[in-house]
XYZ file of C-alpha atoms in Angstrom:
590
model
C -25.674 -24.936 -23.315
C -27.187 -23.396 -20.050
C -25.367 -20.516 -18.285
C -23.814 -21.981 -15.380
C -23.337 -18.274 -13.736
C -24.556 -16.087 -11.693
C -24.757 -12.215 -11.484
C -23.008 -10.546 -8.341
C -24.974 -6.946 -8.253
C -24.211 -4.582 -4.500
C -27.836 -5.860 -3.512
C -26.589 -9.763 -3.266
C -22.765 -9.720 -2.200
C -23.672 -12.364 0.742
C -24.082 -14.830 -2.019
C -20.526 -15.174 -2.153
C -19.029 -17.959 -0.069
C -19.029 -16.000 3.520
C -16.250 -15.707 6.472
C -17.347 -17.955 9.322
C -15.016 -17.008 12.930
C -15.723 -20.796 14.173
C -15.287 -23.024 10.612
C -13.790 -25.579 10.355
C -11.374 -24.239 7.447
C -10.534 -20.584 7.019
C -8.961 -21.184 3.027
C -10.459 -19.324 0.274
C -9.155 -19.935 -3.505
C -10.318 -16.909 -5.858
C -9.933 -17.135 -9.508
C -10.009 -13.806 -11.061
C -10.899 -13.909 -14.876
C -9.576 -10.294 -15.725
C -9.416 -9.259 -19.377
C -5.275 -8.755 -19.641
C -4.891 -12.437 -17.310
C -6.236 -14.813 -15.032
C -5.119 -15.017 -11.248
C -5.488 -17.953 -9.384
C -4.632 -17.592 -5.197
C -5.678 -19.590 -1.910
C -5.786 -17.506 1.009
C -5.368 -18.134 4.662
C -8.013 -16.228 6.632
C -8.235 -18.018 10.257
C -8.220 -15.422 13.164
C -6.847 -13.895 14.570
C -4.814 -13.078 11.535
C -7.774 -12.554 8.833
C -7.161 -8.849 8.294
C -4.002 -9.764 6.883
C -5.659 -11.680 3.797
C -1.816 -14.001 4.125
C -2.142 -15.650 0.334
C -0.166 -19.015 0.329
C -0.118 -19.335 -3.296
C -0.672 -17.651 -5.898
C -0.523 -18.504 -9.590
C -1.408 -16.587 -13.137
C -2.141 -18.158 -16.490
C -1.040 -15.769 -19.286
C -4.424 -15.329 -20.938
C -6.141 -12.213 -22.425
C -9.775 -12.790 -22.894
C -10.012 -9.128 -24.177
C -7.940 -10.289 -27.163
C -9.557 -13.857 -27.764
C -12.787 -11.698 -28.351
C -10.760 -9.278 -30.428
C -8.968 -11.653 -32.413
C -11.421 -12.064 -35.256
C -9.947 -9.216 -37.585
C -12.872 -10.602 -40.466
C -15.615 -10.039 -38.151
C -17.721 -7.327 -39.100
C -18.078 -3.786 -37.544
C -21.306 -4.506 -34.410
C -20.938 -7.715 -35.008
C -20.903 -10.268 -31.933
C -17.807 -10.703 -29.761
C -16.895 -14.638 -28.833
C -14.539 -16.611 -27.794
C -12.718 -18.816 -30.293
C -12.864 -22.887 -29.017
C -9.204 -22.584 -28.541
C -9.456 -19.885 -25.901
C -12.326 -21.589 -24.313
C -10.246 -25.290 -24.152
C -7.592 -23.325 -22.834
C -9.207 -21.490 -19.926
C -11.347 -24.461 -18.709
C -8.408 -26.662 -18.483
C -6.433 -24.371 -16.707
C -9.254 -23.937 -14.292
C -9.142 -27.460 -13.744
C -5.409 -27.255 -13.091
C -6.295 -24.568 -10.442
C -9.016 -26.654 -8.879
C -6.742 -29.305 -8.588
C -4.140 -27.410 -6.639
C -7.192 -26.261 -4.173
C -7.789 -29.834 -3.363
C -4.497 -30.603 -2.877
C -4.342 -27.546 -0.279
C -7.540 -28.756 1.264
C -9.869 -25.635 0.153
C -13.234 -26.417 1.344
C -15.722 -26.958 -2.137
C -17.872 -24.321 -0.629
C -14.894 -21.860 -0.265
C -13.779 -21.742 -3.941
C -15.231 -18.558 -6.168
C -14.582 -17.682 -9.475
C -14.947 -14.187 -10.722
C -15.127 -12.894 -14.175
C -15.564 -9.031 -15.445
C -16.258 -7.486 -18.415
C -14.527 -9.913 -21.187
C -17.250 -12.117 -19.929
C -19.749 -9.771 -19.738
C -19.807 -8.797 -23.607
C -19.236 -12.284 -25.128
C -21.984 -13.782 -27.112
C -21.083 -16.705 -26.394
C -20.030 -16.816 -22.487
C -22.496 -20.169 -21.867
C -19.931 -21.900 -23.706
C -17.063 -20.910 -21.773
C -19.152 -21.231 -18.543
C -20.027 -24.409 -19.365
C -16.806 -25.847 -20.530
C -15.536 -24.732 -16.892
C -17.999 -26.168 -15.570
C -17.852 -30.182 -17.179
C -13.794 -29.684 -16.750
C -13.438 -28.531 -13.404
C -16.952 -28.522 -12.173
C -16.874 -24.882 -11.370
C -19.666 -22.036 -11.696
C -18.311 -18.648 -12.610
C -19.571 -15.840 -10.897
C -20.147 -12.412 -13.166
C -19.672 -9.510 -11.505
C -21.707 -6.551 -12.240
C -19.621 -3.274 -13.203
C -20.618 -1.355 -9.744
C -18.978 -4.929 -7.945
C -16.050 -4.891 -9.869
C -15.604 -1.149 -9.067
C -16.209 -2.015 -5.503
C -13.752 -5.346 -5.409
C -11.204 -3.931 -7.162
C -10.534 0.177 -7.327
C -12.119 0.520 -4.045
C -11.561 -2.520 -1.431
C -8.979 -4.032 -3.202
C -6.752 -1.201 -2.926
C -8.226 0.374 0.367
C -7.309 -3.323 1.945
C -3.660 -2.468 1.757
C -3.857 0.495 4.051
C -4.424 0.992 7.382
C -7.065 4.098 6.480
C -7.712 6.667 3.992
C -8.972 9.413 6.495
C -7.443 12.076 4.346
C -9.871 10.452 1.333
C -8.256 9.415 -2.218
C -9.202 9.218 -5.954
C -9.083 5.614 -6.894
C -8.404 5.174 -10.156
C -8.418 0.914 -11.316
C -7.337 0.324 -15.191
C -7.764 -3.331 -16.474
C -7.679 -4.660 -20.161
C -11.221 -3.056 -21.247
C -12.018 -0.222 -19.075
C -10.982 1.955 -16.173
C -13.035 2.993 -13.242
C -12.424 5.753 -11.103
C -14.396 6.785 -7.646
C -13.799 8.520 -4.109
C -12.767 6.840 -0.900
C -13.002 8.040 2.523
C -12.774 6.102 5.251
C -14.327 8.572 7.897
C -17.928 8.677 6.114
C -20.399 5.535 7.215
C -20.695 2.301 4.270
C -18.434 4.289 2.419
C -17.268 1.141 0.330
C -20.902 1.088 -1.048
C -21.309 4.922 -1.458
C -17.824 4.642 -3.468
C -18.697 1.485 -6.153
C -22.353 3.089 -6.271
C -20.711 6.605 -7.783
C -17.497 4.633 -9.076
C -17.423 5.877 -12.954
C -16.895 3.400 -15.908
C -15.016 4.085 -18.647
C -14.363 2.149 -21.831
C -10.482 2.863 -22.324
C -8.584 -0.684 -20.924
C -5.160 -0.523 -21.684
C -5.854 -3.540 -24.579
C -8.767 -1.702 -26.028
C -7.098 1.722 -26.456
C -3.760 0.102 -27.882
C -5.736 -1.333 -30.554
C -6.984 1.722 -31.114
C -3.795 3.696 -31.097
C -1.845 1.110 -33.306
C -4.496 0.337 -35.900
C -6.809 3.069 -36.336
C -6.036 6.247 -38.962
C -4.905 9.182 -37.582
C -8.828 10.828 -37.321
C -9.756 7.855 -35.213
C -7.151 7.979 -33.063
C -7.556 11.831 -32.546
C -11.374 11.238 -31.669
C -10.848 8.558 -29.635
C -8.407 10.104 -26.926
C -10.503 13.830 -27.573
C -12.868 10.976 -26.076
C -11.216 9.804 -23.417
C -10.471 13.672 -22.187
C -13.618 14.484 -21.680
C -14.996 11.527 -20.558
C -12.337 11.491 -17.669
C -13.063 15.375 -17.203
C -16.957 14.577 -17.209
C -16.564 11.765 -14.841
C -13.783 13.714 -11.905
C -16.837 16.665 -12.026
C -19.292 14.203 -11.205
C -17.476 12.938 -8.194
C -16.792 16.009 -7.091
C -20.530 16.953 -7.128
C -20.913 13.353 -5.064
C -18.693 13.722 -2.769
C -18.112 17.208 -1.322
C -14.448 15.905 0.696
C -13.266 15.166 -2.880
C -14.033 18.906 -4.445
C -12.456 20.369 -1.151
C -9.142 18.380 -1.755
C -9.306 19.496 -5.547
C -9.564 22.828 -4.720
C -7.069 23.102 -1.465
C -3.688 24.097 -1.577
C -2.152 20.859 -0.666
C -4.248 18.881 -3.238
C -5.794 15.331 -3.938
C -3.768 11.849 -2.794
C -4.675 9.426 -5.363
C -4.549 5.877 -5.783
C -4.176 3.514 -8.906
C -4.515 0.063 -9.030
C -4.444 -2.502 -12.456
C -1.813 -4.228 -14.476
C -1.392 -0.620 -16.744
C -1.534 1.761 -13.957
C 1.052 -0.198 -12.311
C 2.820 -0.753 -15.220
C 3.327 3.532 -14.791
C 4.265 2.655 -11.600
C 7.442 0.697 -12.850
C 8.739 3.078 -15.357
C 8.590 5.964 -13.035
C 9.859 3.483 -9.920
C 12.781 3.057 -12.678
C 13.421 6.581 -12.722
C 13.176 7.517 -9.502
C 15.734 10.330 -8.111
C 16.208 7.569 -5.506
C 18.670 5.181 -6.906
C 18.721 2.142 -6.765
C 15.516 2.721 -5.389
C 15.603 0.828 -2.096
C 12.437 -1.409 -1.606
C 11.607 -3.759 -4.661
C 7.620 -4.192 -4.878
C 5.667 -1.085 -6.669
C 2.918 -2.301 -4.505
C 2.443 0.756 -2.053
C 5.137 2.955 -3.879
C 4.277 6.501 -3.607
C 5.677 9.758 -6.054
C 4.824 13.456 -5.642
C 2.131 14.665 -8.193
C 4.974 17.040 -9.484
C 7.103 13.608 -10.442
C 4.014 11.492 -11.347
C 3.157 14.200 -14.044
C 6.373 13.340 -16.379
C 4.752 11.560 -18.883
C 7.055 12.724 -21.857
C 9.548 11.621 -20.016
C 8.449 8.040 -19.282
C 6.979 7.832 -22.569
C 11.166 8.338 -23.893
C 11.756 5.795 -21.701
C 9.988 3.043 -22.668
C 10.527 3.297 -26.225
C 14.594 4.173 -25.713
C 15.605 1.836 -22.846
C 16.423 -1.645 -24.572
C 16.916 -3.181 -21.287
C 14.854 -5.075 -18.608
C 12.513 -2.656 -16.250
C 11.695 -4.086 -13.179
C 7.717 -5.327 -13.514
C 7.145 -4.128 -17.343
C 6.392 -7.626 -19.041
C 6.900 -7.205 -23.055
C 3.202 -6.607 -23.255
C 2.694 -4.050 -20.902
C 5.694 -2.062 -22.364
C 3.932 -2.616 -25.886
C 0.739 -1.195 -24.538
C 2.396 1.469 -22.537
C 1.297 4.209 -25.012
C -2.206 3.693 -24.051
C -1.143 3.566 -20.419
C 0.154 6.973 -20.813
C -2.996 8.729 -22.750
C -5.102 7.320 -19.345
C -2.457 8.788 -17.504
C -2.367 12.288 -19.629
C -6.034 12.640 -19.477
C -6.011 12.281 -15.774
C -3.751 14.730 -15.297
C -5.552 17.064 -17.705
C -8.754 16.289 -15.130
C -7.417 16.472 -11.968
C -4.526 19.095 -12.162
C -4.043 19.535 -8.458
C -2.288 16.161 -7.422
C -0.487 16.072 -4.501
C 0.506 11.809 -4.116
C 0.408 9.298 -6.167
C 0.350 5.905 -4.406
C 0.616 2.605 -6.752
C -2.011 -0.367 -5.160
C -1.376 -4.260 -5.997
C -4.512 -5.033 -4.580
C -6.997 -6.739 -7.254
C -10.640 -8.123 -7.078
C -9.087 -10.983 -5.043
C -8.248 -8.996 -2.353
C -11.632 -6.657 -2.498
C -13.405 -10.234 -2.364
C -11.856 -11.646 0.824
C -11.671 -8.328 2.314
C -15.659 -7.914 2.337
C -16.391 -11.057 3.802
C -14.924 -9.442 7.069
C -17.091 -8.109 9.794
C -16.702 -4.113 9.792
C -15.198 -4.543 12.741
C -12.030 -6.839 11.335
C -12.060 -4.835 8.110
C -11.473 -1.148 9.792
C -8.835 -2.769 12.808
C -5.261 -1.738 11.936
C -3.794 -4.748 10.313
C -0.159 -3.849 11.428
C -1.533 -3.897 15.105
C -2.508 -7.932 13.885
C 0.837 -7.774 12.633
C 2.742 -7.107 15.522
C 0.713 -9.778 17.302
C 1.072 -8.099 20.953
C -0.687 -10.566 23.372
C -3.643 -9.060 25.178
C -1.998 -8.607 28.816
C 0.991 -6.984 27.389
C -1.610 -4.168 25.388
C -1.602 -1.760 28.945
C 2.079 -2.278 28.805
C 3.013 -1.343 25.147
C 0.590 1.197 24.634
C 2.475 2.848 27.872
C 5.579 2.946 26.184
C 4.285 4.874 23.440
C 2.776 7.002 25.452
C 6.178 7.522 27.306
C 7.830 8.250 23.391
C 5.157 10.494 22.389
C 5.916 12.501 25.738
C 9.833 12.777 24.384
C 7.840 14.559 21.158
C 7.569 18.565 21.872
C 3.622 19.949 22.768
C 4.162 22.054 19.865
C 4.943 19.623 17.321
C 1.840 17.991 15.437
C 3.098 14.901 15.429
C 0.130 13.600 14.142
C 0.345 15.183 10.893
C 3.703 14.016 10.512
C 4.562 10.406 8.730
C 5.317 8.558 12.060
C 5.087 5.542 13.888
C 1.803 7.384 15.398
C 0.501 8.349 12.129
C 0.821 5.426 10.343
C -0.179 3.141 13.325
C 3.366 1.678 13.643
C 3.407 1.874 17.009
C 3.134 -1.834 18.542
C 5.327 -3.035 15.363
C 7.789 -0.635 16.744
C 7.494 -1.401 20.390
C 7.673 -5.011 19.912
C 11.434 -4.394 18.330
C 12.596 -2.513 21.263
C 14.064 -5.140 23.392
C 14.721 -7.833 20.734
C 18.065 -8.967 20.262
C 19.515 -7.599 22.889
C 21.851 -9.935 23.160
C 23.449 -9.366 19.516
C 25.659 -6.594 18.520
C 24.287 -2.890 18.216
C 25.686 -2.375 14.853
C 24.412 -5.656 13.551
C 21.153 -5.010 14.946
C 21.198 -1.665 13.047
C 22.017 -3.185 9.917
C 19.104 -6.003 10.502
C 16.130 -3.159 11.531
C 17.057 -1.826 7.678
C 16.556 -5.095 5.769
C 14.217 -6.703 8.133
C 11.618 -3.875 7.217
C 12.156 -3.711 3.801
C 11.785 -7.282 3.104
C 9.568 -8.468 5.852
C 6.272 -9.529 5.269
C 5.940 -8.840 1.402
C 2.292 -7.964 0.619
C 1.444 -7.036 4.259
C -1.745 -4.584 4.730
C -0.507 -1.215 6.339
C 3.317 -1.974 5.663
C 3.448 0.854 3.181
C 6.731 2.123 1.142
C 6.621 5.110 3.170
C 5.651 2.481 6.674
C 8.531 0.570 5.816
C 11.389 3.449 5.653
C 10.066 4.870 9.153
C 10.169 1.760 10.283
C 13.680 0.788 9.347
C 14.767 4.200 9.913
C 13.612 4.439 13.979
C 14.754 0.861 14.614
C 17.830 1.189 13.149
C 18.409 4.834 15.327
C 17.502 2.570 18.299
C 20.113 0.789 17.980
C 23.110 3.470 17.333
C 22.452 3.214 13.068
C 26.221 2.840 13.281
C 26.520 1.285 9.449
C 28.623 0.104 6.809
C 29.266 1.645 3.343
C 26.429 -0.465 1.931
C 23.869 -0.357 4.498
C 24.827 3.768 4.935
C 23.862 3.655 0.933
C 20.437 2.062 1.671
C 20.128 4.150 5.193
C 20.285 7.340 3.211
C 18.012 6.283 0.366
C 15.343 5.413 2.524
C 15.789 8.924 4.276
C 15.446 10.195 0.774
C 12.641 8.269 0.030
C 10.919 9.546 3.298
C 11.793 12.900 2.743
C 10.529 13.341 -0.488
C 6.455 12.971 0.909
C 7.574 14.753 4.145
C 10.397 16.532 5.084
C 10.575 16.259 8.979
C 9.900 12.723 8.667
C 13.377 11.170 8.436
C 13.523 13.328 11.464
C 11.281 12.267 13.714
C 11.869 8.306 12.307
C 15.400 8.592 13.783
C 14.418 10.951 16.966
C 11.686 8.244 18.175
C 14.349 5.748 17.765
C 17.021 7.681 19.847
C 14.535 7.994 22.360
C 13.835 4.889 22.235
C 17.002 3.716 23.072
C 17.507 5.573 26.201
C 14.068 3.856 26.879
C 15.960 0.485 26.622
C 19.109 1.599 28.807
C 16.809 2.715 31.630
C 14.341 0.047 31.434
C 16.639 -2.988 30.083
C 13.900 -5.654 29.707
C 10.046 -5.664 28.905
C 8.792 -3.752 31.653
C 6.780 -6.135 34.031
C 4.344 -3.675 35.179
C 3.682 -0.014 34.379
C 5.327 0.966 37.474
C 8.430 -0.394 36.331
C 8.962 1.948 33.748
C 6.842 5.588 34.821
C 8.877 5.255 38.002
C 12.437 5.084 36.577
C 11.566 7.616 33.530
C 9.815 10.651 32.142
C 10.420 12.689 29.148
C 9.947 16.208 28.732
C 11.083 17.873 25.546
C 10.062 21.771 24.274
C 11.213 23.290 20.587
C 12.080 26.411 19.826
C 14.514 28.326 17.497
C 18.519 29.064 18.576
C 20.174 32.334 17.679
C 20.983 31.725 14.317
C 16.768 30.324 13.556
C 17.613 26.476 13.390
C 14.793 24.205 14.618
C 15.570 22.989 18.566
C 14.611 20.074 20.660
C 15.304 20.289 23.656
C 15.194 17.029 25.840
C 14.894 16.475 29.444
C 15.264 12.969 30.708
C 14.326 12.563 34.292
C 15.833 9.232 35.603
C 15.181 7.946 39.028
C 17.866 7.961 41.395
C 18.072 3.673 41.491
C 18.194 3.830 38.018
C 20.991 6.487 37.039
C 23.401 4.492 38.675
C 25.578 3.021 36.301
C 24.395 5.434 34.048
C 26.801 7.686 31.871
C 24.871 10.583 30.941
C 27.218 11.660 27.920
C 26.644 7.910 26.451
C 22.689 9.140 26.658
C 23.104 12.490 25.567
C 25.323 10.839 22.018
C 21.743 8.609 21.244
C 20.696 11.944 19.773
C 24.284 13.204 18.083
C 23.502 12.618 14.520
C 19.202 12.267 14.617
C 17.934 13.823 11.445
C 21.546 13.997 9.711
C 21.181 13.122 6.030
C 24.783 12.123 3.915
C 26.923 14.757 3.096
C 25.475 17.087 5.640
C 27.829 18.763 8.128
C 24.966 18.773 10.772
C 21.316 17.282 11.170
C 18.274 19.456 10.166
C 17.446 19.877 13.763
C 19.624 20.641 17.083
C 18.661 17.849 20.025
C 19.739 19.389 23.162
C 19.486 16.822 25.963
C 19.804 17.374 29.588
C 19.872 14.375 31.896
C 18.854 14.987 35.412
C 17.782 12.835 37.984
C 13.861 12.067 39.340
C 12.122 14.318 41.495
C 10.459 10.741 43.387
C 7.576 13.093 44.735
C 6.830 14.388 41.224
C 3.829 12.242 39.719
């Protein structure tokens, strides 16, 4: 039976089904034949909202092709690996099943791809399976070389979740066979191709080294993770002698961020989002969840874990916790690479999302999808990017805002401004309570809407409107604080601060403001920080009004937006003193 396949290799990724602006249909359905499962999805791409890669179904069929070509226990040491006919009836009809469920949500013929990685890649008898997908579902499967599935999957697939990496990140991707492992930075030109072109290869999949670790004697075992150490130590130096941005973050004082991605990395992900500090740890996906390197190196301790806890953890299926040992050595043997680790951020982006996200232009690809999320209409851009230029004013000179976790930083900023003047006609205190669910839950999957986006975002709306809570939503208020202050310290600050100021932005300018005038005429910010007697950190405020619009005013009500900014639970006072002084404009002053 003839191969009905083809090879995907860097040098021919437009002969996957491209991204047209003006077609008629912007679905895409992706089957991803991975070695631990197969994922089927159908995607919505039409503009202006393709950055957000919105999947409208999703489906995965429970089937390890790593273990159908394992399963043979009589086959002899270098013999051939194949598929048993049972595995390959199983997989074509449940491509067919998937095919069906395109048609029925109209995905263009042309639009459907099929992906398969390394199970496929090392079975003798692939043309079988290829063509049994083909006569059931009429289907071609499309092989992707190693350097494409690096590139889909631990570098795009992950990167498409964030907004950048400009600080550049070790992307580490383990799947049922192997792991990969490259450098990503954002700032350097084609650096998706420069990263799958150095990505490394490794043969140590979470399925292949459990085997290993559960069947082999004790010598095997030994040489088999001595291999894995310094084939993970061998592969970090490389990259470091590639990439010059990576050896500087090794060797500074603050360290590398790092990002994993696969079903086992994430898997470590869940046991250490089950024993977070942080409980119960307030946002549910482990998609975007980010530790210190100090917590992420625990192994011993998640190791006890999963063998001692009898209960349910949150995203282990039985089979991951059975092949969390193997997890673990990846994870140990990392750690013994790269020692100097200063975040670890978890990724549920796959091949499927590396896929759709290179059919983009460059130009859709590098936007901010959170801008595309906040969907500000063209004429109101001057408007909103005014008012943050009005809050960043209310931010001290001498504070580097920038550096800080922010709704700058992160590129929050229209999300943020579009929440202003919602619901204005609703209570304060039930607004609060909404801003703190509403940005936990909102979206799920979103690009850019981060763990650590999410709790500065529910953190400055909910100080916008007062963040006058109840006992359960003050539980959730102060875990997210904790949450935000465990990557950054002043950020829980500076989350609430923004929203205070935003506030007094809403009581002086009560509606959208209709031109620019409306608002620079009726308020300015100026703000300075310094130290008090006694060496606590000071902001001090000044909020010029204009004299139309402080009438009415009460300047105490004003001044109390800022009474308990930065306070944590427990505390007596907030990290920070706000002075604010309220005085009215100087109409000659520009």
């Amino acid at each position: 039976m003839a191969h009905t396949s083809s090879i995907i290799t860097l040098d021919n990724l437009d002969d996957l089904p491209p991204w047209v602006p003006d077609a008629a249909s912007h679905l895409f359905a992706i089957v991803d034949m991975g070695s631990n499962g197969i994922r089927f999805t159908i995607t919505d791409m039409t503009p202006p909202n393709s950055r957000l890669l919105r999947c409208i179904f999703r489906e995965r069929a429970d089937i390890s092709l790593y273990d159908a070509l394992n399963a043979n226990a009589d086959r002899a040491p270098g013999a051939p690996l194949s598929f048993p006919p049972e595995t390959i009836v199983q997989v074509s009809e449940t491509l067919a099943r998937f095919r069906r469920i395109a048609n029925s949500y109209g995905v263009p013929e042309a639009n459907f791809s099929v992906l398969a990685t390394e199970a496929m890649r090392r079975a003798a008898n692939a043309a079988d399976m290829l063509g049994a997908i083909r006569q059931s579902s009429g289907l071609d499967v499309r092989i992707l070389a190693p350097a494409v599935e690096t590139l889909f999957g631990a570098v795009m697939g992950s990167r498409s979740a964030f907004v950048n990496i400009d600080r550049g990140g070790l992307f580490l991707d383990m799947g049922g066979g192997s792991v990969q492992m490259t450098w990503v930075d954002t700032r350097l030109p084609s650096y998706e191709i420069a990263a799958a072109a150095a990505g490394e290869s490794m043969p140590f999949g979470a399925a292949r080294l459990i085997r290993v670790l559960e069947a082999e004697p004790a010598e095997v075992r030994t040489s088999e993770t001595g291999k894995l150490r310094q084939t993970m130590q061998a592969a970090f130096a490389r990259l470091c002698d590639t990439f010059p941005g990576c050896r500087g973050r090794a060797d500074s004082s603050e360290g590398l961020d790092v990002f994993m991605c696969g079903g086992g990395l994430r898997g470590y992900g869940c046991i250490l989002q089950h024993c977070d500090r942080i409980q119960p740890y307030p946002i549910a996906s482990v998609g975007t969840y980010t530790v210190t390197g100090g917590f992420f190196k625990q192994t011993a301790k998640m190791r006890k874990v999963n063998d001692e806890y009898d209960g349910k953890i949150y995203g282990m299926s039985k089979r991951r916790r059975q092949q969390f040992p193997a997890i673990a050595e990846v994870v140990e043997a990392f750690i013994k690479a790269v020692p100097n680790i200063r975040t670890v951020t978890f990724c549920a982006g796959s091949n499927r999302d590396g896929t759709l996200y290179m059919k983009l232009p460059e130009k859709i690809r590098e936007s901010n999808p959170l801008e595309v999320l906040a969907g500000v209409a063209s004429e109101d851009l001057p408007i909103a990017h005014a008012v943050l230029d009005m809050l960043r004013s209310a931010v001290p000179p001498a504070v580097e805002i920038g550096t800080i976790p922010s709704i700058f930083s992160l590129g929050l900023g229209l999300l943020f401004v579009r929440q202003i003047w919602m619901h204005q006609g609703e209570d304060e205190d039930a607004n609060a309570s909404f801003a703190l669910h509403q940005a936990i839950a909102r979206d799920p999957g979103a690009p850019g809407l981060t763990h650590i986006a999410r709790s500065i975002l529910a953190l400055a709306v909910c100080s916008r409107w007062g963040a006058n809570l109840g006992p359960v939503d003050t539980e959730l208020h102060h875990n997210l604080k904790r949450l935000l202050g465990d990557i950054d310290s002043e950020a829980p600050f500076w989350a609430d601060y923004l929203g205070a100021a935003a506030a007094v932005l809403a009581d002086i300018v009560p509606a959208w403001p209709r031109s620019l005038d409306t608002m620079t005429t009726n308020l300015r910010f100026e703000a300075t920080a310094d130290k008090t007697k006694k060496e606590r950190d000071r902001i001090t405020l000044t909020v010029f009004v204009s004299a139309d619009a402080a009438k009415g005013i009460d300047a105490e009500t004003v001044k109390e937006r800022f009474a308990n900014v930065g306070r944590m639970k427990g505390e007596k006072k907030p990290c920070k003193k706000v002075k604010v002084h309220i005085e009215v404009m100087n109409q000659d002053k520009p």
